[in-house]
Coordinates of C-alpha atoms and ligand atoms in Angstrom, one line a residue:
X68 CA 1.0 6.1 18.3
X69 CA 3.4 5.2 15.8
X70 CA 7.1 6.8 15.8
X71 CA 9.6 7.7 13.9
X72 CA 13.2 8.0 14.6
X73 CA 15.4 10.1 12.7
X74 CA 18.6 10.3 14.0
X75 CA 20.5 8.1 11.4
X76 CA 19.8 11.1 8.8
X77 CA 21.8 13.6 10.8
X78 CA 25.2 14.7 9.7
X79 CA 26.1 14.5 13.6
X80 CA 25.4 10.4 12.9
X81 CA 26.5 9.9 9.1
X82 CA 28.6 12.9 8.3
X83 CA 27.7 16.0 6.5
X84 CA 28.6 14.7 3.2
X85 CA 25.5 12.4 3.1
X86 CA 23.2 13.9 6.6
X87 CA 21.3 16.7 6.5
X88 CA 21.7 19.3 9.6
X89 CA 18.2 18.3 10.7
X90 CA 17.7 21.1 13.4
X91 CA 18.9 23.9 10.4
X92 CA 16.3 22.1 8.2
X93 CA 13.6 21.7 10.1
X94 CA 13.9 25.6 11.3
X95 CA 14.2 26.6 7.3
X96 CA 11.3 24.6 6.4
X97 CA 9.1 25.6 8.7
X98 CA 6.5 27.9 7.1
X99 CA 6.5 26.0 4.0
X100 CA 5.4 22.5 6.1
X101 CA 3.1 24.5 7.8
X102 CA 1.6 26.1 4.5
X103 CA 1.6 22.9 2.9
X104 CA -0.4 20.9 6.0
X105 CA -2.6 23.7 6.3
X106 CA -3.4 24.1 2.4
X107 CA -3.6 20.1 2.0
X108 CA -6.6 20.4 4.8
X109 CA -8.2 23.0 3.1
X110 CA -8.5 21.9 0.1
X111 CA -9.6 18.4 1.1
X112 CA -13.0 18.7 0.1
X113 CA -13.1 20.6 -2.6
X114 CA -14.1 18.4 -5.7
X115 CA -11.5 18.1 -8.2
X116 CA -8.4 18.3 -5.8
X117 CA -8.0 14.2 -5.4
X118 CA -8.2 14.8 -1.7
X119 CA -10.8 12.6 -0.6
X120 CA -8.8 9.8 0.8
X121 CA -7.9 12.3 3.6
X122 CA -11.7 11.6 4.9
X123 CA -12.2 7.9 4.0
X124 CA -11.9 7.1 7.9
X125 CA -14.8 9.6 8.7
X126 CA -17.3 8.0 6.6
X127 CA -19.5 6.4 8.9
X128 CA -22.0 5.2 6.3
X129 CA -20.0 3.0 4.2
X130 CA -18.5 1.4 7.4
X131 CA -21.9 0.4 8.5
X132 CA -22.9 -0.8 5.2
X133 CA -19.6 -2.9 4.1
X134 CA -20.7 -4.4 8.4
X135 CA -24.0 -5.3 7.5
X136 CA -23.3 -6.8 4.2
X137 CA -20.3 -9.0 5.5
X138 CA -22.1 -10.0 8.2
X139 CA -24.9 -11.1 6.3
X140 CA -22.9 -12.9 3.8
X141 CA -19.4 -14.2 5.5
X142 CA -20.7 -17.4 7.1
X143 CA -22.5 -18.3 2.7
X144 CA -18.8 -18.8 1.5
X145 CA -15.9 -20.7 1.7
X146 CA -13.9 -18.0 -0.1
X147 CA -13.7 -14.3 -1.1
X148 CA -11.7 -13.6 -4.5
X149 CA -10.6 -10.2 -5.1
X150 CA -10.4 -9.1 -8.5
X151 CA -8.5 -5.8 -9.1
X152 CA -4.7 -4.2 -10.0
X153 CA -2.7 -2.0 -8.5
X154 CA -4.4 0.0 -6.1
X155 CA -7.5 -1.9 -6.4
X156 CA -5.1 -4.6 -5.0
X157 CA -2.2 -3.9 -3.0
X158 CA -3.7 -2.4 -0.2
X159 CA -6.3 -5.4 0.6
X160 CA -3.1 -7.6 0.0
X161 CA -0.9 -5.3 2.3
X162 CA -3.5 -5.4 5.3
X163 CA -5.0 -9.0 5.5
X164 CA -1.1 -9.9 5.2
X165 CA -0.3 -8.1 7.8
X166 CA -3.9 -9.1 10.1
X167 CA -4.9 -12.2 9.3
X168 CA -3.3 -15.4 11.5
X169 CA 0.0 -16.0 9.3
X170 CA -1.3 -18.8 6.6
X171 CA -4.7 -17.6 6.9
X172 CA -5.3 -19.7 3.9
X173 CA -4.1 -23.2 4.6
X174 CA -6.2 -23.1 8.2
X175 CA -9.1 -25.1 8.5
X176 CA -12.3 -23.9 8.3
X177 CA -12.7 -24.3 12.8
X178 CA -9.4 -22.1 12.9
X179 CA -10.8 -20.0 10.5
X180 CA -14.0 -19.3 12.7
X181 CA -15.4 -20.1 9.8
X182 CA -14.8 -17.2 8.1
X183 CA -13.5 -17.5 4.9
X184 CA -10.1 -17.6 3.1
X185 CA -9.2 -14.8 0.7
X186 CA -7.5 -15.1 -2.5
X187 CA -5.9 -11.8 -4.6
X188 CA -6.0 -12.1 -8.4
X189 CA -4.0 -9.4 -9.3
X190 CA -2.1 -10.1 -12.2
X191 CA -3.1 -11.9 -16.1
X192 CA -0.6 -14.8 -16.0
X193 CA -2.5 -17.3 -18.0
X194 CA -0.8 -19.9 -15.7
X195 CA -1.6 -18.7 -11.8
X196 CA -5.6 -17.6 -12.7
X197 CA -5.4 -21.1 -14.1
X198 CA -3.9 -22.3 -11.2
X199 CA -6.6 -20.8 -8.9
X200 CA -9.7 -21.7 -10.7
X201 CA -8.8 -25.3 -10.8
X202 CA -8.5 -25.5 -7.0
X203 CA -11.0 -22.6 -6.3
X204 CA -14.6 -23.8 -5.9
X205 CA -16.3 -21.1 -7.3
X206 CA -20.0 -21.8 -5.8
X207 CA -18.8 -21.5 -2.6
X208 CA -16.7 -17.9 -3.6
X209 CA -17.7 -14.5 -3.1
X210 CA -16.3 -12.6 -5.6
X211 CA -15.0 -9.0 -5.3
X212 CA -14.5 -7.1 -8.6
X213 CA -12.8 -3.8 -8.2
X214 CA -12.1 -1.1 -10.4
X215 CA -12.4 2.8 -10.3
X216 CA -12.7 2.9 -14.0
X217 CA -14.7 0.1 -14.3
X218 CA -12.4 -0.8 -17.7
X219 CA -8.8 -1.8 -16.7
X220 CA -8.1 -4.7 -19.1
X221 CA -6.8 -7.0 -16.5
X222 CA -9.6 -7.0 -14.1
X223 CA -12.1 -6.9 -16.6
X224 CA -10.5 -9.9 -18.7
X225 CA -10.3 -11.9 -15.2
X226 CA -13.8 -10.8 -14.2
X227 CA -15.1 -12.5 -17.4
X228 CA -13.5 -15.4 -17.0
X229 CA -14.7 -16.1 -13.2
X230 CA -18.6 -14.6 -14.5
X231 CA -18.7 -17.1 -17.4
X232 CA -17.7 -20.1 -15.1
X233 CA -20.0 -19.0 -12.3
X234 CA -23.2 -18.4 -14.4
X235 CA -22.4 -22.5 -16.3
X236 CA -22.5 -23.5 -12.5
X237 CA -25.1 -21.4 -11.0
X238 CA -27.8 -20.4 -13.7
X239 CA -29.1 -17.2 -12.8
X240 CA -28.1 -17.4 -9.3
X241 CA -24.6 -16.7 -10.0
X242 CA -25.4 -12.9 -8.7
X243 CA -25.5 -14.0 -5.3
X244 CA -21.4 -14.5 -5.5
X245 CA -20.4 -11.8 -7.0
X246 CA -20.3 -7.8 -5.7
X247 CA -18.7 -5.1 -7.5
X248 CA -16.5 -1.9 -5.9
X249 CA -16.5 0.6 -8.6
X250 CA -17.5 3.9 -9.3
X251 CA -20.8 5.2 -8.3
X252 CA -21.5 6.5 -12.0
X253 CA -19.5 5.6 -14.7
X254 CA -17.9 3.1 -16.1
X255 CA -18.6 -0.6 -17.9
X256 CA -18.4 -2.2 -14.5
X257 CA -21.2 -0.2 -13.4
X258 CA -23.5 0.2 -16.3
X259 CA -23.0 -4.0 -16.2
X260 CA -23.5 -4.1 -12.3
X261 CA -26.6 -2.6 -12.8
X262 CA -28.0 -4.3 -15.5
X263 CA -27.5 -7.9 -14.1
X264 CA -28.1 -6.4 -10.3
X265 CA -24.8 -7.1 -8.3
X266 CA -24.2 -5.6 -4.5
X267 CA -21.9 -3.2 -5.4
X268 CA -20.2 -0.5 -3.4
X269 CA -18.6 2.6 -4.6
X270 CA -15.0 3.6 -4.9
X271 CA -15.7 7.3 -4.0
X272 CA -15.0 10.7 -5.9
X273 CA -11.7 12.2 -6.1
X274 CA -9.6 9.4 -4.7
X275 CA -7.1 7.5 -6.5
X276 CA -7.0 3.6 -6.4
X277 CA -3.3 4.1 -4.2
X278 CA -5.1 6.2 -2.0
X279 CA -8.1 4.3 -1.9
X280 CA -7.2 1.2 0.8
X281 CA -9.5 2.7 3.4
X282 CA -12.1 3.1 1.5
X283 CA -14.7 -0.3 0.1
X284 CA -11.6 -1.1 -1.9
X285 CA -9.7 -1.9 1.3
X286 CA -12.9 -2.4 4.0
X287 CA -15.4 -4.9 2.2
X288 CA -12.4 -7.6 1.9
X289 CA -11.1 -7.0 5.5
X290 CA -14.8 -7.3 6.9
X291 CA -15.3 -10.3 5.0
X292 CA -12.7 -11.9 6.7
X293 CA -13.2 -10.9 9.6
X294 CA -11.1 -8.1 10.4
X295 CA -12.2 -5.4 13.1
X296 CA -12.5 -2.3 10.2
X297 CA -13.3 0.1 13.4
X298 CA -10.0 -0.5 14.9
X299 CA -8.5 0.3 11.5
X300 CA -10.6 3.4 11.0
X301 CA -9.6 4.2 14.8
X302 CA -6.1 4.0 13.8
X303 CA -7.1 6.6 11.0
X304 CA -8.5 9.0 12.4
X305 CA -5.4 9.1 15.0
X306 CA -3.3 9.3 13.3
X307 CA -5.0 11.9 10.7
X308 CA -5.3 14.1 13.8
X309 CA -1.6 14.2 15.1
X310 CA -0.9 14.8 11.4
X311 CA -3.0 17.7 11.0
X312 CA -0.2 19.3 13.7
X313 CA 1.1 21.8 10.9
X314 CA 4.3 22.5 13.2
X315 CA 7.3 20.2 11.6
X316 CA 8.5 19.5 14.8
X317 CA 5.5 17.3 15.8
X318 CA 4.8 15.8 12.3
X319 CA 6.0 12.6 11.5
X320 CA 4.6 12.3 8.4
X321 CA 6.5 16.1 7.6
X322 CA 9.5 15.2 8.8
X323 CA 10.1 11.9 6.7
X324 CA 8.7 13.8 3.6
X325 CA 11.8 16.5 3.9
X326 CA 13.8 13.9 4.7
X327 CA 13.7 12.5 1.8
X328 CA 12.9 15.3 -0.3
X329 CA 15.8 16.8 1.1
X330 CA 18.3 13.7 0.7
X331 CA 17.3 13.7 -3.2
X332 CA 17.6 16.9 -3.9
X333 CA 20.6 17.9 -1.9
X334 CA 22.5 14.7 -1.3
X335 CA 21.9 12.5 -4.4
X336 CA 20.0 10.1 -2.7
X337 CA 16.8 9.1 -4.5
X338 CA 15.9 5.5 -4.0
X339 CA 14.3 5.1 -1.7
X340 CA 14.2 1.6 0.3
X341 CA 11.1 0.6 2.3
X342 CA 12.4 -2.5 4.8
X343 CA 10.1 -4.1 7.5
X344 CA 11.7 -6.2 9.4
X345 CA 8.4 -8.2 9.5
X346 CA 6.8 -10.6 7.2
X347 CA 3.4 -9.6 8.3
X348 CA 4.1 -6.5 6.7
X349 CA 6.1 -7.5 3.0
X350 CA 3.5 -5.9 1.5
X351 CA 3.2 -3.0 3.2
X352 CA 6.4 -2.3 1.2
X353 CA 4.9 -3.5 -2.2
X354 CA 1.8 -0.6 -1.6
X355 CA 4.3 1.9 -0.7
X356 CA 6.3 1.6 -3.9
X357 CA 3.2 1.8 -6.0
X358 CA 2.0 5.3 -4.1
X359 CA 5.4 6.2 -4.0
X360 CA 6.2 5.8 -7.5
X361 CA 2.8 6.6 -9.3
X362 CA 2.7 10.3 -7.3
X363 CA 6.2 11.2 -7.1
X364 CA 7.5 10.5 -10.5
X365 CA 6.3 13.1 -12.5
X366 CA 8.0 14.7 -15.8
X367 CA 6.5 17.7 -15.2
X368 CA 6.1 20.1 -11.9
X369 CA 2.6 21.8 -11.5
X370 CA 3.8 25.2 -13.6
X371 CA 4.3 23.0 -16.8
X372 CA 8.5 22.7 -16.4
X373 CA 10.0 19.6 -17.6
X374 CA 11.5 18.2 -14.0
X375 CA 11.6 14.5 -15.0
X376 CA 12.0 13.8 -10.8
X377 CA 10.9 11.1 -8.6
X378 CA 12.9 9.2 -5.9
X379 CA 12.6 5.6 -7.0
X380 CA 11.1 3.3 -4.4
X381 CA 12.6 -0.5 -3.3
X382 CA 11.0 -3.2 -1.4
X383 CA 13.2 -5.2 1.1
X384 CA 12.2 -7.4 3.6
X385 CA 14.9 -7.9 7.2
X386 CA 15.8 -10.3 8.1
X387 CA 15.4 -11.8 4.4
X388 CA 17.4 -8.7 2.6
X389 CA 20.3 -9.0 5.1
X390 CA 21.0 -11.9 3.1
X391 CA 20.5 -10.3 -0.5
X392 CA 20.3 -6.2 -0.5
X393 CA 22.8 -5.1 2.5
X394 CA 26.2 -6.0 0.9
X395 CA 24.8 -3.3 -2.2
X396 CA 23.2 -0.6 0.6
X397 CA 26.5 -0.8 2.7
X398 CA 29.0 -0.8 0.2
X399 CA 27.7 0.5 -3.4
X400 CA 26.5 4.2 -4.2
X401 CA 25.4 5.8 -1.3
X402 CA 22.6 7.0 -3.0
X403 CA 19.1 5.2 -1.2
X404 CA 17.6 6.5 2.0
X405 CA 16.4 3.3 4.0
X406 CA 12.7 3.0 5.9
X407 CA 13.0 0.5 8.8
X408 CA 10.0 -0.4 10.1
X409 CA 10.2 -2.5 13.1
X410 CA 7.7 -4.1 15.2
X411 CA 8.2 -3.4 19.1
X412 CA 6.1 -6.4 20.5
X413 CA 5.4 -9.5 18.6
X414 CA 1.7 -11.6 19.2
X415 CA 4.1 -14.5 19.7
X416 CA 7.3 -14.6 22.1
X417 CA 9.2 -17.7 20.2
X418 CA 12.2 -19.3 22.2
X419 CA 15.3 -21.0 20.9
X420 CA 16.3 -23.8 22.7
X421 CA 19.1 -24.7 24.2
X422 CA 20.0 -27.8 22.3
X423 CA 23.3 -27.5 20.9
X424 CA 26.5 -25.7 23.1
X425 CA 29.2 -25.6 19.6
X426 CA 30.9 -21.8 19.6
X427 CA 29.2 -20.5 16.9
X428 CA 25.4 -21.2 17.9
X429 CA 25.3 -22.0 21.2
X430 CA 24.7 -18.0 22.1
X431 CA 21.2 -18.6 20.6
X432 CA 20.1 -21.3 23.0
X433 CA 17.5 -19.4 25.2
X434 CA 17.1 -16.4 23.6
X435 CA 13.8 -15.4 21.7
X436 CA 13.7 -15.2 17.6
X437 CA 11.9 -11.9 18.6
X438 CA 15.1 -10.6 20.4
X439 CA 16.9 -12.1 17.1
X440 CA 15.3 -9.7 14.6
X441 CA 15.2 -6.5 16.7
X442 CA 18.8 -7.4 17.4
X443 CA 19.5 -7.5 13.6
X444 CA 18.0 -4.3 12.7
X445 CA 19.5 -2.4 15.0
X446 CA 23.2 -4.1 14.1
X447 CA 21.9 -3.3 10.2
X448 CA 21.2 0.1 11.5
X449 CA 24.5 0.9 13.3
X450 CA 26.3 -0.9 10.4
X451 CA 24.6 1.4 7.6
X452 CA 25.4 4.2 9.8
X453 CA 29.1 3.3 10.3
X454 CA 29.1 3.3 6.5
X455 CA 27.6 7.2 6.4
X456 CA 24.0 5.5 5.3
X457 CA 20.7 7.4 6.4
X458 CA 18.0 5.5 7.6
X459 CA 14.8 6.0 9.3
X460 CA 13.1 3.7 11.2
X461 CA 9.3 3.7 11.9
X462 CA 8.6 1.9 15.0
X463 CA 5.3 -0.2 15.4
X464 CA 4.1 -0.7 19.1
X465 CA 2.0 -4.0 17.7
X466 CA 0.9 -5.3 14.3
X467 CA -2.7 -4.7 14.5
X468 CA -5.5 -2.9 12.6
X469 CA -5.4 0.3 14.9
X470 CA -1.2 1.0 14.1
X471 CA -1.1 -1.1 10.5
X472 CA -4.3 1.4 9.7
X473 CA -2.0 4.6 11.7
X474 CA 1.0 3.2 9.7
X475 CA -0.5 3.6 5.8
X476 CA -2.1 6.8 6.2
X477 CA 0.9 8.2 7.8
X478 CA 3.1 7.3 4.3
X479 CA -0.3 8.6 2.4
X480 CA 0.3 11.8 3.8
X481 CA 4.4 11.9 3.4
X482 CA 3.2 11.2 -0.1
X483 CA 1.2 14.1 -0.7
X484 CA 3.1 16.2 1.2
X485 CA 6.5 14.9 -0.8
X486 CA 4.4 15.4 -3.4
X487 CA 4.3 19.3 -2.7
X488 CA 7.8 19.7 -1.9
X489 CA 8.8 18.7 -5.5
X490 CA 5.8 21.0 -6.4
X491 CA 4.0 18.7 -9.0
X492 CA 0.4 17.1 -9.3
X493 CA 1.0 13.9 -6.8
X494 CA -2.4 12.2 -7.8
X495 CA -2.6 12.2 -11.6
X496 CA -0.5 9.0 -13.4
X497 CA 0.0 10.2 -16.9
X498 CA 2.9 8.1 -17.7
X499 CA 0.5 5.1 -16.9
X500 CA -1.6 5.8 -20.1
X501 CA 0.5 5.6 -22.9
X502 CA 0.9 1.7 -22.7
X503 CA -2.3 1.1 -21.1
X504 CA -3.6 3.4 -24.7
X505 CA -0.9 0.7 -27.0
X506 CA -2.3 -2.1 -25.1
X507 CA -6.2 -1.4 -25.9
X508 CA -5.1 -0.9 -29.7
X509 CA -3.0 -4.1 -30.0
X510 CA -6.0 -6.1 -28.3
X511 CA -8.9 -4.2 -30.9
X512 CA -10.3 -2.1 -28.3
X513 CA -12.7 0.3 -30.3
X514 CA -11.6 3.8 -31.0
X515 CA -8.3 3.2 -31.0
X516 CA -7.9 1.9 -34.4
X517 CA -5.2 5.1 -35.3
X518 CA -3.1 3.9 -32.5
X519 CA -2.9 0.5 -33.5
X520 CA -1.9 1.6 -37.4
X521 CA 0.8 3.8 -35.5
X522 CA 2.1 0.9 -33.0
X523 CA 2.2 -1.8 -35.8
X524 CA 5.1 0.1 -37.4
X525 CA 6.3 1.0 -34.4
X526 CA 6.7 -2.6 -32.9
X527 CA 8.6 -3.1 -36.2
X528 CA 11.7 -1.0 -34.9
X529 CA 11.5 -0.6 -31.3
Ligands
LIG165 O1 -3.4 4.1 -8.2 C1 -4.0 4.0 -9.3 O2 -4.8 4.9 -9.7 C2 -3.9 2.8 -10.2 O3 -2.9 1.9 -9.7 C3 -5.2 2.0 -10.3 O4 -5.6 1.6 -9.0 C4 -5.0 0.8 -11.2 O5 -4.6 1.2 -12.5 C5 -6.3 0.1 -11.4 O6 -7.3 1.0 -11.8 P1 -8.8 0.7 -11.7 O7 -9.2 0.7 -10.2 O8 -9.5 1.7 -12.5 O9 -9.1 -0.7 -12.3

């Protein structure tokens, strides 16, 4: 299993100024953990509660589905292109980052097994989908569309594009390379799916597109490339049951919840920075500061208060961040708590050799760049520490589907329970709306004529 280490919050290490008596906390918080972990597991499959992604691992029949259709189609394509946005997105980006051989993409098709490369639109630059169509063939693409909603502009906009060229090169066979993720009912993307008869698969009820990475949203692309979606559903359901402990003391995902809901609220701290010291995993940190930030900051707690709260999440990257973020974290306002999240055993053991004896770099001769980057979080560690800086670390045995799988459901459920220690609705994204509402009246969308009346004299003056 994956662990956490905690010491670097306690005043003991940093001072009681900025650390928490841990010990005192964890005793005071107790019943409420155990309340919260208990309620969250009750409540988890009644409809309406947004709970669902707590039983995506257990769903044995879209696993065996999202098999049989990769199987069947993996070796027909040279490339799958996911369509999708925020959570539709980042977690497929996060996990075949952190799974697939580094430079999956530039590999030839032998080191490839000849499974295909994967490409993630998820963003409207005119310039990058440009970019990728010119060097994409698309008769030999497979191309995932995803979207809950079946609506979001950008997915939509880019799904037209890549339809219109695919049908000019493929007649009526275009079908073939394209299958849709979207809601089982509603929505444009289904009513369409259905009427020009794409695969599709379903993004299921009452879970939210950050919470969905282990569902089809997440799977289908991972299968399609080859990656073993039992040992990630393995990891899952691990990790789901140590989590269901509701005892503080043996809850990981607890502990770092109070941890930082207790660092923002009673030491001033709310950013909060999530730092792999991997590259494998940089986007493990772009997922976690979309769930962090779309539950957590909320302008209003669940009995109607105005609480405008929210610890604001940052994505660093060690060793890279040493270089750019540390100098700030050491030295500026001691207000961030830091993840580490560090990897115990690499899949390669890379030596530096001894070529060169000067002073100042001859130490690295014969040492590993493995034993170089655990070396520097720790010494980033100690140093933040010296400076009265909390930080947690999360430790990784391995990167591989079983703990990267154990790793994202363990910050889901910090999330949610975070979520209920600031006492608001953690899966709703109100603040999301009001732009995405301008943006369909700018761009003509029908029914939202009165909006666009109100936003042309508004873009006048703001
Ligand atoms: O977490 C969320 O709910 C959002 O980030 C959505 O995933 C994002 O807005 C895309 O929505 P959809 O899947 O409906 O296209």
């Amino acid at each position: 299993m994956i662990e956490l280490n905690y010491r670097n919050v306690d005043e003991t290490i940093i001072g009681s100024k900025n650390g928490l008596n841990i010990r005192e906390e964890f005793d005071k918080y107790k019943d409420t953990i155990t309340h919260i972990i208990a309620d969250l597991n009750k409540r988890k499959d009644k409809p309406g509660q947004w709970l669902q992604w707590m039983n995506l691992g257990y769903n044995e029949e879209t696993l065996w589905y999202v098999k049989e259709y990769a199987a069947m189609v993996q070796d027909r394509f040279e490339n799958v292109l996911v369509l999708g946005i925020g959570g539709s997105a980042l977690g497929g980006l996060a996990v075949t980052e952190a799974l697939l051989k580094p430079y999956w993409n530039l590999l030839t098709t032998e080191q490839r097994n000849g499974l295909p490369r994967i490409f993630f639109l998820d963003n409207i630059d005119p310039d990058t989908i440009s970019g990728l169509l010119e060097i994409l063939d698309l008769k030999k693409t497979l191309v995932n569309v995803i979207t809950k909603s079946g609506s979001t502009a950008e997915t939509m906009s880019q799904f037209m594009i890549v339809k219109n060229i695919l049908e000019q090169e493929l007649g009526d066979d275009y079908r073939k390379n394209i299958v849709a993720t979207t809601d089982k009912k509603t929505g444009v993307l289904r009513q369409i799916a259905e009427q020009e008869g794409y695969k599709t698969f379903v993004v299921p009820d009452d879970v939210g597109g950050r919470f969905s990475v282990f569902s089809a949203v997440g799977l289908l692309p991972f299968a399609l490339v080859g990656i073993d979606i039992d040992e990630i559903v393995n990891g899952f359901k691990d990790m789901d049951l140590a989590l269901k402990n509701t005892d503080i003391n043996e809850n990981i995902a607890a502990q770092n919840a109070l941890i930082h809901y207790l660092m923002d609220t009673k030491k001033g701290k709310n950013l909060s920075v999530m730092m792999p010291y991997s590259s494998r995993l940089k986007y493990v940190s772009d997922w976690y500061v979309q769930l962090w930030a779309e539950s957590l900051g909320k302008n209003k707690d669940k009995n109607g208060n105005d609480v405008e709260i929210g610890p604001t999440p940052i994505k660093a990257l060690g060793a890279t961040d040493q270089h750019s973020q540390i100098q700030l974290y050491n030295e500026g306002p001691n207000n961030k708590v830091i993840t580490f999240v560090r990897v115990k055993e690499f899949d390669n053991n890379l030596e530096i050799p001894a070529i060169f004896e000067y002073t100042g770099i001859g130490y690295l001769g014969g040492k590993t760049v493995n034993q170089l980057i655990n070396a520097e979080a720790d010494a980033t560690r100690v140093a933040l520490a010296d400076y009265q800086r909390p930080t947690v670390t999360i430790i990784l045995p391995k990167i591989n589907g079983y703990y990267v799988a154990q790793l994202l459901y363990l910050l889901e459920v910090q999330t949610a329970i975070a979520g209920e220690l600031y006492n608001i609705d953690t899966f709703n994204q109100p603040g999301v709306e009001q732009a995405k509402n301008y943006t369909y009246a700018l761009m003509g969308r029908v029914g939202y004529e009165e909006s666009a009346q109100v936003l042309q004299s508004k873009l006048t003056t703001v």
